[in-house]
Tab-separated table of N, CA and C in Angstrom:
chain	number	residue	atom	x	y	z
P	27	MET	N	-33.563	25.258	-17.805
P	27	MET	CA	-33.156	24.393	-18.889
P	27	MET	C	-31.896	24.968	-19.535
P	28	GLN	N	-30.858	24.130	-19.633
P	28	GLN	CA	-29.597	24.584	-20.219
P	28	GLN	C	-29.609	24.406	-21.724
P	29	LYS	N	-29.048	25.383	-22.405
P	29	LYS	CA	-28.952	25.289	-23.862
P	29	LYS	C	-27.570	24.789	-24.241
P	30	THR	N	-27.526	23.884	-25.191
P	30	THR	CA	-26.248	23.378	-25.693
P	30	THR	C	-25.649	24.410	-26.635
P	31	PRO	N	-24.351	24.713	-26.461
P	31	PRO	CA	-23.744	25.685	-27.386
P	31	PRO	C	-23.757	25.146	-28.812
P	32	PRO	N	-23.878	26.024	-29.792
P	32	PRO	CA	-23.911	25.560	-31.187
P	32	PRO	C	-22.607	24.877	-31.575
P	33	GLN	N	-22.739	23.845	-32.368
P	33	GLN	CA	-21.572	23.102	-32.847
P	33	GLN	C	-20.957	23.824	-34.036
P	34	PRO	N	-19.625	23.799	-34.132
P	34	PRO	CA	-19.004	24.405	-35.320
P	34	PRO	C	-19.354	23.579	-36.554
P	35	PRO	N	-19.370	24.205	-37.724
P	35	PRO	CA	-19.691	23.446	-38.941
P	35	PRO	C	-18.651	22.359	-39.198
P	36	ALA	N	-19.109	21.268	-39.764
P	36	ALA	CA	-18.202	20.158	-40.086
P	36	ALA	C	-17.217	20.607	-41.158
P	37	PRO	N	-15.974	20.111	-41.074
P	37	PRO	CA	-15.003	20.489	-42.105
P	37	PRO	C	-15.413	19.911	-43.455
P	38	PRO	N	-15.038	20.578	-44.537
P	38	PRO	CA	-15.385	20.043	-45.857
P	38	PRO	C	-14.664	18.719	-46.099
P	39	PRO	N	-15.250	17.829	-46.892
P	39	PRO	CA	-14.587	16.550	-47.169
P	39	PRO	C	-13.275	16.786	-47.907
P	40	ALA	N	-12.342	15.857	-47.719
P	40	ALA	CA	-11.047	15.958	-48.399
P	40	ALA	C	-11.269	15.941	-49.906
P	41	GLU	N	-10.466	16.697	-50.598
P	41	GLU	CA	-10.608	16.773	-52.053
P	41	GLU	C	-10.268	15.423	-52.680
P	42	ILE	N	-11.090	14.997	-53.609
P	42	ILE	CA	-10.894	13.727	-54.302
P	42	ILE	C	-10.282	14.013	-55.656
P	43	LYS	N	-9.219	13.295	-55.971
P	43	LYS	CA	-8.574	13.470	-57.269
P	43	LYS	C	-9.484	12.905	-58.350
P	44	ARG	N	-9.684	13.665	-59.413
P	44	ARG	CA	-10.508	13.223	-60.535
P	44	ARG	C	-9.616	13.036	-61.752
P	45	VAL	N	-9.745	11.881	-62.395
P	45	VAL	CA	-8.991	11.565	-63.605
P	45	VAL	C	-10.003	11.255	-64.693
P	46	SER	N	-9.837	11.855	-65.859
P	46	SER	CA	-10.777	11.570	-66.946
P	46	SER	C	-10.517	10.164	-67.483
P	47	SER	N	-11.579	9.509	-67.902
P	47	SER	CA	-11.419	8.166	-68.456
P	47	SER	C	-10.581	8.208	-69.727
P	48	ALA	N	-10.701	9.287	-70.503
P	48	ALA	CA	-9.897	9.411	-71.729
P	48	ALA	C	-8.413	9.425	-71.395
P	49	GLU	N	-8.048	10.138	-70.327
P	49	GLU	CA	-6.648	10.188	-69.902
P	49	GLU	C	-6.197	8.824	-69.389
P	50	LEU	N	-7.043	8.184	-68.615
P	50	LEU	CA	-6.707	6.887	-68.035
P	50	LEU	C	-6.593	5.808	-69.109
P	51	MET	N	-7.511	5.798	-70.059
P	51	MET	CA	-7.527	4.761	-71.094
P	51	MET	C	-6.509	5.034	-72.199
P	52	ASP	N	-6.131	6.288	-72.397
P	52	ASP	CA	-5.098	6.664	-73.372
P	52	ASP	C	-5.378	6.095	-74.767
P	53	GLY	N	-6.646	6.178	-75.190
P	53	GLY	CA	-7.012	5.725	-76.528
P	53	GLY	C	-7.242	4.230	-76.663
P	54	LYS	N	-7.089	3.489	-75.590
P	54	LYS	CA	-7.282	2.034	-75.609
P	54	LYS	C	-8.683	1.690	-75.113
P	55	ARG	N	-9.137	0.478	-75.411
P	55	ARG	CA	-10.440	0.007	-74.922
P	55	ARG	C	-10.292	-0.733	-73.590
P	56	GLU	N	-9.053	-1.114	-73.234
P	56	GLU	CA	-8.832	-1.889	-72.016
P	56	GLU	C	-7.466	-1.544	-71.436
P	57	VAL	N	-7.404	-1.413	-70.113
P	57	VAL	CA	-6.134	-1.192	-69.425
P	57	VAL	C	-6.074	-2.112	-68.215
P	58	GLU	N	-4.861	-2.407	-67.768
P	58	GLU	CA	-4.659	-3.181	-66.552
P	58	GLU	C	-4.222	-2.233	-65.449
P	59	ILE	N	-4.774	-2.458	-64.260
P	59	ILE	CA	-4.453	-1.647	-63.095
P	59	ILE	C	-3.951	-2.589	-62.009
P	60	SER	N	-2.738	-2.346	-61.509
P	60	SER	CA	-2.239	-3.176	-60.413
P	60	SER	C	-2.549	-2.473	-59.097
P	61	HIS	N	-3.057	-3.257	-58.147
P	61	HIS	CA	-3.449	-2.717	-56.847
P	61	HIS	C	-3.344	-3.823	-55.808
P	62	GLY	N	-2.576	-3.585	-54.772
P	62	GLY	CA	-2.475	-4.555	-53.679
P	62	GLY	C	-1.974	-5.908	-54.121
P	63	GLY	N	-1.074	-5.935	-55.096
P	63	GLY	CA	-0.520	-7.199	-55.566
P	63	GLY	C	-1.409	-7.947	-56.543
P	64	LYS	N	-2.542	-7.377	-56.916
P	64	LYS	CA	-3.445	-7.999	-57.887
P	64	LYS	C	-3.536	-7.119	-59.123
P	65	VAL	N	-3.926	-7.740	-60.231
P	65	VAL	CA	-4.101	-7.003	-61.481
P	65	VAL	C	-5.585	-6.988	-61.823
P	66	TYR	N	-6.101	-5.809	-62.082
P	66	TYR	CA	-7.496	-5.614	-62.464
P	66	TYR	C	-7.542	-5.100	-63.894
P	67	ARG	N	-8.628	-5.395	-64.590
P	67	ARG	CA	-8.819	-4.896	-65.951
P	67	ARG	C	-9.977	-3.921	-65.971
P	68	LEU	N	-9.723	-2.779	-66.579
P	68	LEU	CA	-10.763	-1.780	-66.771
P	68	LEU	C	-11.000	-1.689	-68.262
P	69	ARG	N	-12.253	-1.904	-68.673
P	69	ARG	CA	-12.519	-1.848	-70.106
P	69	ARG	C	-13.755	-1.020	-70.401
P	70	VAL	N	-13.789	-0.510	-71.626
P	70	VAL	CA	-14.915	0.277	-72.111
P	70	VAL	C	-15.789	-0.645	-72.954
P	71	THR	N	-17.080	-0.689	-72.654
P	71	THR	CA	-17.999	-1.552	-73.388
P	71	THR	C	-18.460	-0.877	-74.678
P	72	GLN	N	-19.221	-1.627	-75.473
P	72	GLN	CA	-19.777	-1.076	-76.713
P	72	GLN	C	-20.765	0.056	-76.434
P	73	LEU	N	-21.357	0.048	-75.236
P	73	LEU	CA	-22.291	1.108	-74.846
P	73	LEU	C	-21.578	2.256	-74.121
P	74	ASN	N	-20.242	2.244	-74.180
P	74	ASN	CA	-19.395	3.284	-73.589
P	74	ASN	C	-19.504	3.338	-72.062
P	75	LYS	N	-19.706	2.183	-71.441
P	75	LYS	CA	-19.703	2.063	-69.983
P	75	LYS	C	-18.368	1.476	-69.562
P	76	LEU	N	-18.002	1.653	-68.288
P	76	LEU	CA	-16.759	1.096	-67.766
P	76	LEU	C	-17.054	-0.135	-66.927
P	77	ILE	N	-16.219	-1.167	-67.099
P	77	ILE	CA	-16.334	-2.381	-66.301
P	77	ILE	C	-14.960	-2.691	-65.727
P	78	LEU	N	-14.901	-2.895	-64.397
P	78	LEU	CA	-13.666	-3.255	-63.710
P	78	LEU	C	-13.794	-4.690	-63.234
P	79	THR	N	-12.837	-5.546	-63.627
P	79	THR	CA	-12.860	-6.949	-63.213
P	79	THR	C	-11.508	-7.333	-62.639
P	80	ALA	N	-11.533	-8.349	-61.774
P	80	ALA	CA	-10.297	-8.850	-61.163
P	80	ALA	C	-9.742	-9.979	-61.987
């Protein structure tokens, strides 16, 4: 019976850029984000949750 050689460990996932919501919102309750020719709105709710809409 042949043994399969051990596989090398998988490379770590690419680092993901993290941006704080405070930095992104810049003191506002709502911002517009343009992406792919469309404009999206990101807003902070009364319960301090984020909602993204097209």
